[in-house]
Amino acid sequence: MQRLVAELAGTFILVFSVIGTAAFASQNTNWVGVALAAGIAVLASAYAVGHISGGHFNPAVTLGAAAAGRFAWSDVLPYIGAQIVGGALATTVLLGIGAGALGGDVFQLFTATSNGYGEHSPLQFALPSVLLAEVVATAVFLYIILGVTDRRAPSGFAPLAIGLALAALHLVTIPVSNASLNPARSIATAIYGGPGALEQLWAFIVAPIVGALIAGFTYGFLFDRKRPTAV
Protein backbone atom coordinates (compact mmCIF):
# COMPACT_ATOMS: atom_id res chain seq x y z
CA MET A 1 0.00 0.00 0.00
CA GLN A 2 2.86 2.41 0.78
CA ARG A 3 4.21 1.92 -2.73
CA LEU A 4 0.85 2.78 -4.30
CA VAL A 5 0.46 5.86 -2.11
CA ALA A 6 3.95 6.95 -3.14
CA GLU A 7 3.07 6.55 -6.82
CA LEU A 8 -0.18 8.44 -6.34
CA ALA A 9 1.60 11.26 -4.51
CA GLY A 10 4.45 11.51 -7.00
CA THR A 11 2.09 11.61 -9.97
CA PHE A 12 -0.03 14.22 -8.20
CA ILE A 13 3.02 16.44 -7.69
CA LEU A 14 4.13 16.01 -11.30
CA VAL A 15 0.74 16.78 -12.87
CA PHE A 16 -0.07 19.56 -10.40
CA SER A 17 3.25 21.26 -11.15
CA VAL A 18 3.23 20.86 -14.93
CA ILE A 19 -0.42 21.64 -15.60
CA GLY A 20 -0.56 24.32 -12.92
CA THR A 21 2.40 26.10 -14.49
CA ALA A 22 0.96 25.77 -17.99
CA ALA A 23 -2.52 26.90 -16.95
CA PHE A 24 -1.92 29.64 -14.39
CA ALA A 25 1.53 31.01 -15.19
CA SER A 26 1.16 31.20 -18.97
CA GLN A 27 1.34 35.01 -18.92
CA ASN A 28 4.56 35.00 -16.89
CA THR A 29 6.39 32.02 -18.36
CA ASN A 30 6.73 30.12 -21.62
CA TRP A 31 7.36 26.57 -22.76
CA VAL A 32 10.72 26.65 -21.00
CA GLY A 33 9.00 27.29 -17.69
CA VAL A 34 6.63 24.37 -18.20
CA ALA A 35 9.51 22.09 -19.15
CA LEU A 36 11.44 23.11 -16.05
CA ALA A 37 8.37 22.48 -13.91
CA ALA A 38 8.19 18.94 -15.28
CA GLY A 39 11.86 18.27 -14.65
CA ILE A 40 11.94 19.77 -11.17
CA ALA A 41 8.73 18.02 -10.12
CA VAL A 42 9.89 14.55 -11.16
CA LEU A 43 13.34 15.17 -9.65
CA ALA A 44 11.90 16.22 -6.29
CA SER A 45 9.32 13.44 -6.26
CA ALA A 46 11.92 10.81 -7.12
CA TYR A 47 14.14 11.90 -4.25
CA ALA A 48 11.14 12.13 -1.90
CA VAL A 49 9.41 8.80 -2.54
CA GLY A 50 11.47 7.00 -5.17
CA HIS A 51 13.02 4.80 -2.50
CA ILE A 52 9.53 3.60 -1.58
CA SER A 53 7.98 2.83 -4.96
CA GLY A 54 10.77 3.15 -7.49
CA GLY A 55 9.51 6.56 -8.59
CA HIS A 56 7.64 5.75 -11.80
CA PHE A 57 4.81 8.34 -11.69
CA ASN A 58 3.91 7.34 -15.24
CA PRO A 59 2.17 4.24 -16.68
CA ALA A 60 4.61 4.21 -19.60
CA VAL A 61 7.57 4.03 -17.21
CA THR A 62 5.92 1.19 -15.29
CA LEU A 63 5.31 -0.79 -18.48
CA GLY A 64 8.79 -0.06 -19.80
CA ALA A 65 10.39 -1.17 -16.55
CA ALA A 66 8.38 -4.39 -16.62
CA ALA A 67 9.36 -5.02 -20.24
CA ALA A 68 13.01 -4.59 -19.27
CA GLY A 69 12.67 -7.10 -16.45
CA ARG A 70 13.11 -4.44 -13.78
CA PHE A 71 9.55 -4.59 -12.41
CA ALA A 72 7.04 -7.35 -11.73
CA TRP A 73 4.22 -7.60 -14.27
CA SER A 74 1.85 -8.52 -11.44
CA ASP A 75 2.31 -5.03 -9.97
CA VAL A 76 1.75 -3.13 -13.22
CA LEU A 77 -2.02 -2.60 -13.00
CA PRO A 78 -2.04 -1.43 -9.35
CA TYR A 79 0.73 1.05 -10.14
CA ILE A 80 -1.07 2.37 -13.21
CA GLY A 81 -4.29 2.73 -11.24
CA ALA A 82 -2.52 4.75 -8.54
CA GLN A 83 -0.86 6.98 -11.15
CA ILE A 84 -4.14 7.71 -12.94
CA VAL A 85 -5.84 8.56 -9.65
CA GLY A 86 -2.96 10.83 -8.64
CA GLY A 87 -3.08 12.70 -11.93
CA ALA A 88 -6.87 13.08 -11.82
CA LEU A 89 -6.72 14.38 -8.25
CA ALA A 90 -4.17 16.98 -9.33
CA THR A 91 -6.33 18.38 -12.13
CA THR A 92 -9.38 18.28 -9.87
CA VAL A 93 -7.55 20.45 -7.33
CA LEU A 94 -6.41 22.77 -10.12
CA LEU A 95 -10.02 22.97 -11.31
CA GLY A 96 -11.06 24.12 -7.86
CA ILE A 97 -8.28 26.70 -7.72
CA GLY A 98 -9.00 28.04 -11.19
CA ALA A 99 -12.73 28.33 -10.56
CA GLY A 100 -11.99 31.00 -7.96
CA ALA A 101 -10.89 33.38 -10.72
CA LEU A 102 -12.45 32.06 -13.91
CA GLY A 103 -15.74 30.52 -12.80
CA GLY A 104 -17.24 28.34 -15.50
CA ASP A 105 -14.50 29.34 -17.95
CA VAL A 106 -11.97 27.31 -15.96
CA PHE A 107 -12.50 24.32 -18.25
CA GLN A 108 -10.82 26.28 -21.04
CA LEU A 109 -7.56 25.90 -19.12
CA PHE A 110 -7.75 22.14 -19.49
CA THR A 111 -8.73 22.36 -23.13
CA ALA A 112 -5.60 24.44 -23.71
CA THR A 113 -3.30 22.16 -21.71
CA SER A 114 -4.63 18.83 -22.99
CA ASN A 115 -2.54 16.88 -25.45
CA GLY A 116 -3.67 16.99 -29.05
CA TYR A 117 -2.92 16.83 -32.75
CA GLY A 118 -4.18 18.80 -35.73
CA GLU A 119 -6.11 21.84 -34.55
CA HIS A 120 -5.48 20.80 -30.94
CA SER A 121 -1.70 20.79 -31.37
CA PRO A 122 0.02 24.02 -30.27
CA LEU A 123 1.64 24.38 -33.71
CA GLN A 124 -0.96 22.37 -35.66
CA PHE A 125 1.14 19.22 -36.09
CA ALA A 126 -0.66 16.37 -37.86
CA LEU A 127 -1.34 13.01 -36.22
CA PRO A 128 1.61 11.09 -37.78
CA SER A 129 4.09 13.72 -36.57
CA VAL A 130 2.58 13.74 -33.10
CA LEU A 131 2.63 9.95 -32.83
CA LEU A 132 6.25 9.82 -33.99
CA ALA A 133 7.30 12.53 -31.55
CA GLU A 134 5.57 10.86 -28.61
CA VAL A 135 6.89 7.37 -29.40
CA VAL A 136 10.47 8.55 -29.87
CA ALA A 137 10.49 10.93 -26.89
CA THR A 138 9.06 8.31 -24.56
CA ALA A 139 11.49 5.68 -25.81
CA VAL A 140 14.40 8.06 -25.23
CA PHE A 141 13.07 8.84 -21.75
CA LEU A 142 12.89 5.13 -20.92
CA TYR A 143 16.38 4.44 -22.27
CA ILE A 144 17.68 7.19 -19.99
CA ILE A 145 15.76 5.87 -16.98
CA LEU A 146 16.96 2.33 -17.56
CA GLY A 147 20.50 3.56 -18.12
CA VAL A 148 20.83 5.71 -15.01
CA THR A 149 19.23 3.01 -12.84
CA ASP A 150 21.45 0.28 -14.31
CA ARG A 151 23.51 -1.62 -11.75
CA ARG A 152 26.66 -0.28 -13.45
CA ALA A 153 25.62 3.39 -13.20
CA PRO A 154 26.89 5.70 -10.42
CA SER A 155 24.46 5.70 -7.52
CA GLY A 156 22.56 8.73 -6.28
CA PHE A 157 22.31 10.68 -9.53
CA ALA A 158 19.35 8.97 -11.20
CA PRO A 159 16.65 11.49 -10.17
CA LEU A 160 18.77 14.39 -11.39
CA ALA A 161 19.40 12.79 -14.78
CA ILE A 162 15.76 11.78 -15.14
CA GLY A 163 14.53 15.27 -14.27
CA LEU A 164 16.88 16.92 -16.74
CA ALA A 165 15.89 14.44 -19.44
CA LEU A 166 12.19 15.06 -18.89
CA ALA A 167 12.69 18.82 -19.08
CA ALA A 168 14.66 18.51 -22.33
CA LEU A 169 12.09 16.21 -23.92
CA HIS A 170 9.30 18.59 -22.92
CA LEU A 171 11.09 21.39 -24.76
CA VAL A 172 10.92 19.28 -27.91
CA THR A 173 7.37 17.98 -27.59
CA ILE A 174 5.39 20.85 -26.04
CA PRO A 175 5.11 22.65 -29.42
CA VAL A 176 4.15 19.39 -31.09
CA SER A 177 1.58 17.85 -28.76
CA ASN A 178 1.65 19.75 -25.45
CA ALA A 179 4.07 17.02 -24.30
CA SER A 180 2.52 13.86 -22.96
CA LEU A 181 5.14 11.08 -22.54
CA ASN A 182 2.79 10.03 -19.75
CA PRO A 183 -0.74 8.60 -20.20
CA ALA A 184 -1.68 9.56 -16.64
CA ARG A 185 -0.93 13.21 -17.40
CA SER A 186 -2.96 13.01 -20.62
CA ILE A 187 -5.95 11.40 -18.92
CA ALA A 188 -5.81 13.95 -16.10
CA THR A 189 -6.33 16.92 -18.41
CA ALA A 190 -8.61 15.20 -20.93
CA ILE A 191 -11.28 14.45 -18.32
CA TYR A 192 -11.86 18.20 -18.01
CA GLY A 193 -10.67 19.24 -21.47
CA GLY A 194 -13.86 18.70 -23.44
CA PRO A 195 -14.87 16.43 -26.35
CA GLY A 196 -11.85 17.23 -28.50
CA ALA A 197 -9.39 16.22 -25.80
CA LEU A 198 -11.27 13.02 -25.07
CA GLU A 199 -11.54 12.08 -28.75
CA GLN A 200 -7.78 12.43 -29.20
CA LEU A 201 -6.79 10.89 -25.87
CA TRP A 202 -6.16 7.47 -27.40
CA ALA A 203 -3.05 8.78 -29.18
CA PHE A 204 -1.47 9.83 -25.91
CA ILE A 205 -2.16 6.50 -24.30
CA VAL A 206 -0.96 4.39 -27.22
CA ALA A 207 2.12 6.35 -28.36
CA PRO A 208 3.89 6.66 -24.98
CA ILE A 209 3.19 3.00 -24.20
CA VAL A 210 4.58 1.91 -27.58
CA GLY A 211 7.71 3.99 -27.04
CA ALA A 212 8.19 2.66 -23.53
CA LEU A 213 7.78 -0.96 -24.59
CA ILE A 214 10.24 -0.52 -27.45
CA ALA A 215 12.83 0.80 -25.01
CA GLY A 216 12.05 -1.79 -22.36
CA PHE A 217 12.25 -4.79 -24.65
CA THR A 218 15.40 -3.62 -26.45
CA TYR A 219 17.47 -2.10 -23.63
CA GLY A 220 18.99 -5.38 -22.55
CA PHE A 221 19.96 -6.36 -26.09
CA LEU A 222 21.46 -2.98 -26.88
CA PHE A 223 23.17 -2.07 -23.63
CA ASP A 224 23.20 -4.95 -21.17
CA ARG A 225 24.71 -7.88 -23.03
CA LYS A 226 27.63 -9.53 -21.29
CA ARG A 227 30.90 -8.66 -22.90
CA PRO A 228 33.34 -11.48 -23.72
CA THR A 229 36.13 -11.85 -21.20
CA ALA A 230 39.41 -10.42 -22.45
CA VAL A 231 42.14 -12.99 -22.95
GROMACS .gro file of C-alpha atoms in nm:
model
  231
    1MET     CA    1   0.000   0.000   0.000
    2GLN     CA    2   0.286   0.241   0.078
    3ARG     CA    3   0.421   0.192  -0.273
    4LEU     CA    4   0.085   0.278  -0.430
    5VAL     CA    5   0.046   0.586  -0.211
    6ALA     CA    6   0.395   0.695  -0.314
    7GLU     CA    7   0.307   0.655  -0.682
    8LEU     CA    8  -0.018   0.844  -0.634
    9ALA     CA    9   0.160   1.126  -0.451
   10GLY     CA   10   0.445   1.151  -0.700
   11THR     CA   11   0.209   1.161  -0.997
   12PHE     CA   12  -0.003   1.422  -0.820
   13ILE     CA   13   0.302   1.644  -0.769
   14LEU     CA   14   0.413   1.601  -1.130
   15VAL     CA   15   0.074   1.678  -1.287
   16PHE     CA   16  -0.007   1.956  -1.040
   17SER     CA   17   0.325   2.126  -1.115
   18VAL     CA   18   0.323   2.086  -1.493
   19ILE     CA   19  -0.042   2.164  -1.560
   20GLY     CA   20  -0.056   2.432  -1.292
   21THR     CA   21   0.240   2.610  -1.449
   22ALA     CA   22   0.096   2.577  -1.799
   23ALA     CA   23  -0.252   2.690  -1.695
   24PHE     CA   24  -0.192   2.964  -1.439
   25ALA     CA   25   0.153   3.101  -1.519
   26SER     CA   26   0.116   3.120  -1.897
   27GLN     CA   27   0.134   3.501  -1.892
   28ASN     CA   28   0.456   3.500  -1.689
   29THR     CA   29   0.639   3.202  -1.836
   30ASN     CA   30   0.673   3.012  -2.162
   31TRP     CA   31   0.736   2.657  -2.276
   32VAL     CA   32   1.072   2.665  -2.100
   33GLY     CA   33   0.900   2.729  -1.769
   34VAL     CA   34   0.663   2.437  -1.820
   35ALA     CA   35   0.951   2.209  -1.915
   36LEU     CA   36   1.144   2.311  -1.605
   37ALA     CA   37   0.837   2.248  -1.391
   38ALA     CA   38   0.819   1.894  -1.528
   39GLY     CA   39   1.186   1.827  -1.465
   40ILE     CA   40   1.194   1.977  -1.117
   41ALA     CA   41   0.873   1.802  -1.012
   42VAL     CA   42   0.989   1.455  -1.116
   43LEU     CA   43   1.334   1.517  -0.965
   44ALA     CA   44   1.190   1.622  -0.629
   45SER     CA   45   0.932   1.344  -0.626
   46ALA     CA   46   1.192   1.081  -0.712
   47TYR     CA   47   1.414   1.190  -0.425
   48ALA     CA   48   1.114   1.213  -0.190
   49VAL     CA   49   0.941   0.880  -0.254
   50GLY     CA   50   1.147   0.700  -0.517
   51HIS     CA   51   1.302   0.480  -0.250
   52ILE     CA   52   0.953   0.360  -0.158
   53SER     CA   53   0.798   0.283  -0.496
   54GLY     CA   54   1.077   0.315  -0.749
   55GLY     CA   55   0.951   0.656  -0.859
   56HIS     CA   56   0.764   0.575  -1.180
   57PHE     CA   57   0.481   0.834  -1.169
   58ASN     CA   58   0.391   0.734  -1.524
   59PRO     CA   59   0.217   0.424  -1.668
   60ALA     CA   60   0.461   0.421  -1.960
   61VAL     CA   61   0.757   0.403  -1.721
   62THR     CA   62   0.592   0.119  -1.529
   63LEU     CA   63   0.531  -0.079  -1.848
   64GLY     CA   64   0.879  -0.006  -1.980
   65ALA     CA   65   1.039  -0.117  -1.655
   66ALA     CA   66   0.838  -0.439  -1.662
   67ALA     CA   67   0.936  -0.502  -2.024
   68ALA     CA   68   1.301  -0.459  -1.927
   69GLY     CA   69   1.267  -0.710  -1.645
   70ARG     CA   70   1.311  -0.444  -1.378
   71PHE     CA   71   0.955  -0.459  -1.241
   72ALA     CA   72   0.704  -0.735  -1.173
   73TRP     CA   73   0.422  -0.760  -1.427
   74SER     CA   74   0.185  -0.852  -1.144
   75ASP     CA   75   0.231  -0.503  -0.997
   76VAL     CA   76   0.175  -0.313  -1.322
   77LEU     CA   77  -0.202  -0.260  -1.300
   78PRO     CA   78  -0.204  -0.143  -0.935
   79TYR     CA   79   0.073   0.105  -1.014
   80ILE     CA   80  -0.107   0.237  -1.321
   81GLY     CA   81  -0.429   0.273  -1.124
   82ALA     CA   82  -0.252   0.475  -0.854
   83GLN     CA   83  -0.086   0.698  -1.115
   84ILE     CA   84  -0.414   0.771  -1.294
   85VAL     CA   85  -0.584   0.856  -0.965
   86GLY     CA   86  -0.296   1.083  -0.864
   87GLY     CA   87  -0.308   1.270  -1.193
   88ALA     CA   88  -0.687   1.308  -1.182
   89LEU     CA   89  -0.672   1.438  -0.825
   90ALA     CA   90  -0.417   1.698  -0.933
   91THR     CA   91  -0.633   1.838  -1.213
   92THR     CA   92  -0.938   1.828  -0.987
   93VAL     CA   93  -0.755   2.045  -0.733
   94LEU     CA   94  -0.641   2.277  -1.012
   95LEU     CA   95  -1.002   2.297  -1.131
   96GLY     CA   96  -1.106   2.412  -0.786
   97ILE     CA   97  -0.828   2.670  -0.772
   98GLY     CA   98  -0.900   2.804  -1.119
   99ALA     CA   99  -1.273   2.833  -1.056
  100GLY     CA  100  -1.199   3.100  -0.796
  101ALA     CA  101  -1.089   3.338  -1.072
  102LEU     CA  102  -1.245   3.206  -1.391
  103GLY     CA  103  -1.574   3.052  -1.280
  104GLY     CA  104  -1.724   2.834  -1.550
  105ASP     CA  105  -1.450   2.934  -1.795
  106VAL     CA  106  -1.197   2.731  -1.596
  107PHE     CA  107  -1.250   2.432  -1.825
  108GLN     CA  108  -1.082   2.628  -2.104
  109LEU     CA  109  -0.756   2.590  -1.912
  110PHE     CA  110  -0.775   2.214  -1.949
  111THR     CA  111  -0.873   2.236  -2.313
  112ALA     CA  112  -0.560   2.444  -2.371
  113THR     CA  113  -0.330   2.216  -2.171
  114SER     CA  114  -0.463   1.883  -2.299
  115ASN     CA  115  -0.254   1.688  -2.545
  116GLY     CA  116  -0.367   1.699  -2.905
  117TYR     CA  117  -0.292   1.683  -3.275
  118GLY     CA  118  -0.418   1.880  -3.573
  119GLU     CA  119  -0.611   2.184  -3.455
  120HIS     CA  120  -0.548   2.080  -3.094
  121SER     CA  121  -0.170   2.079  -3.137
  122PRO     CA  122   0.002   2.402  -3.027
  123LEU     CA  123   0.164   2.438  -3.371
  124GLN     CA  124  -0.096   2.237  -3.566
  125PHE     CA  125   0.114   1.922  -3.609
  126ALA     CA  126  -0.066   1.637  -3.786
  127LEU     CA  127  -0.134   1.301  -3.622
  128PRO     CA  128   0.161   1.109  -3.778
  129SER     CA  129   0.409   1.372  -3.657
  130VAL     CA  130   0.258   1.374  -3.310
  131LEU     CA  131   0.263   0.995  -3.283
  132LEU     CA  132   0.625   0.982  -3.399
  133ALA     CA  133   0.730   1.253  -3.155
  134GLU     CA  134   0.557   1.086  -2.861
  135VAL     CA  135   0.689   0.737  -2.940
  136VAL     CA  136   1.047   0.855  -2.987
  137ALA     CA  137   1.049   1.093  -2.689
  138THR     CA  138   0.906   0.831  -2.456
  139ALA     CA  139   1.149   0.568  -2.581
  140VAL     CA  140   1.440   0.806  -2.523
  141PHE     CA  141   1.307   0.884  -2.175
  142LEU     CA  142   1.289   0.513  -2.092
  143TYR     CA  143   1.638   0.444  -2.227
  144ILE     CA  144   1.768   0.719  -1.999
  145ILE     CA  145   1.576   0.587  -1.698
  146LEU     CA  146   1.696   0.233  -1.756
  147GLY     CA  147   2.050   0.356  -1.812
  148VAL     CA  148   2.083   0.571  -1.501
  149THR     CA  149   1.923   0.301  -1.284
  150ASP     CA  150   2.145   0.028  -1.431
  151ARG     CA  151   2.351  -0.162  -1.175
  152ARG     CA  152   2.666  -0.028  -1.345
  153ALA     CA  153   2.562   0.339  -1.320
  154PRO     CA  154   2.689   0.570  -1.042
  155SER     CA  155   2.446   0.570  -0.752
  156GLY     CA  156   2.256   0.873  -0.628
  157PHE     CA  157   2.231   1.068  -0.953
  158ALA     CA  158   1.935   0.897  -1.120
  159PRO     CA  159   1.665   1.149  -1.017
  160LEU     CA  160   1.877   1.439  -1.139
  161ALA     CA  161   1.940   1.279  -1.478
  162ILE     CA  162   1.576   1.178  -1.514
  163GLY     CA  163   1.453   1.527  -1.427
  164LEU     CA  164   1.688   1.692  -1.674
  165ALA     CA  165   1.589   1.444  -1.944
  166LEU     CA  166   1.219   1.506  -1.889
  167ALA     CA  167   1.269   1.882  -1.908
  168ALA     CA  168   1.466   1.851  -2.233
  169LEU     CA  169   1.209   1.621  -2.392
  170HIS     CA  170   0.930   1.859  -2.292
  171LEU     CA  171   1.109   2.139  -2.476
  172VAL     CA  172   1.092   1.928  -2.791
  173THR     CA  173   0.737   1.798  -2.759
  174ILE     CA  174   0.539   2.085  -2.604
  175PRO     CA  175   0.511   2.265  -2.942
  176VAL     CA  176   0.415   1.939  -3.109
  177SER     CA  177   0.158   1.785  -2.876
  178ASN     CA  178   0.165   1.975  -2.545
  179ALA     CA  179   0.407   1.702  -2.430
  180SER     CA  180   0.252   1.386  -2.296
  181LEU     CA  181   0.514   1.108  -2.254
  182ASN     CA  182   0.279   1.003  -1.975
  183PRO     CA  183  -0.074   0.860  -2.020
  184ALA     CA  184  -0.168   0.956  -1.664
  185ARG     CA  185  -0.093   1.321  -1.740
  186SER     CA  186  -0.296   1.301  -2.062
  187ILE     CA  187  -0.595   1.140  -1.892
  188ALA     CA  188  -0.581   1.395  -1.610
  189THR     CA  189  -0.633   1.692  -1.841
  190ALA     CA  190  -0.861   1.520  -2.093
  191ILE     CA  191  -1.128   1.445  -1.832
  192TYR     CA  192  -1.186   1.820  -1.801
  193GLY     CA  193  -1.067   1.924  -2.147
  194GLY     CA  194  -1.386   1.870  -2.344
  195PRO     CA  195  -1.487   1.643  -2.635
  196GLY     CA  196  -1.185   1.723  -2.850
  197ALA     CA  197  -0.939   1.622  -2.580
  198LEU     CA  198  -1.127   1.302  -2.507
  199GLU     CA  199  -1.154   1.208  -2.875
  200GLN     CA  200  -0.778   1.243  -2.920
  201LEU     CA  201  -0.679   1.089  -2.587
  202TRP     CA  202  -0.616   0.747  -2.740
  203ALA     CA  203  -0.305   0.878  -2.918
  204PHE     CA  204  -0.147   0.983  -2.591
  205ILE     CA  205  -0.216   0.650  -2.430
  206VAL     CA  206  -0.096   0.439  -2.722
  207ALA     CA  207   0.212   0.635  -2.836
  208PRO     CA  208   0.389   0.666  -2.498
  209ILE     CA  209   0.319   0.300  -2.420
  210VAL     CA  210   0.458   0.191  -2.758
  211GLY     CA  211   0.771   0.399  -2.704
  212ALA     CA  212   0.819   0.266  -2.353
  213LEU     CA  213   0.778  -0.096  -2.459
  214ILE     CA  214   1.024  -0.052  -2.745
  215ALA     CA  215   1.283   0.080  -2.501
  216GLY     CA  216   1.205  -0.179  -2.236
  217PHE     CA  217   1.225  -0.479  -2.465
  218THR     CA  218   1.540  -0.362  -2.645
  219TYR     CA  219   1.747  -0.210  -2.363
  220GLY     CA  220   1.899  -0.538  -2.255
  221PHE     CA  221   1.996  -0.636  -2.609
  222LEU     CA  222   2.146  -0.298  -2.688
  223PHE     CA  223   2.317  -0.207  -2.363
  224ASP     CA  224   2.320  -0.495  -2.117
  225ARG     CA  225   2.471  -0.788  -2.303
  226LYS     CA  226   2.763  -0.953  -2.129
  227ARG     CA  227   3.090  -0.866  -2.290
  228PRO     CA  228   3.334  -1.148  -2.372
  229THR     CA  229   3.613  -1.185  -2.120
  230ALA     CA  230   3.941  -1.042  -2.245
  231VAL     CA  231   4.214  -1.299  -2.295
   0.00000   0.00000   0.00000
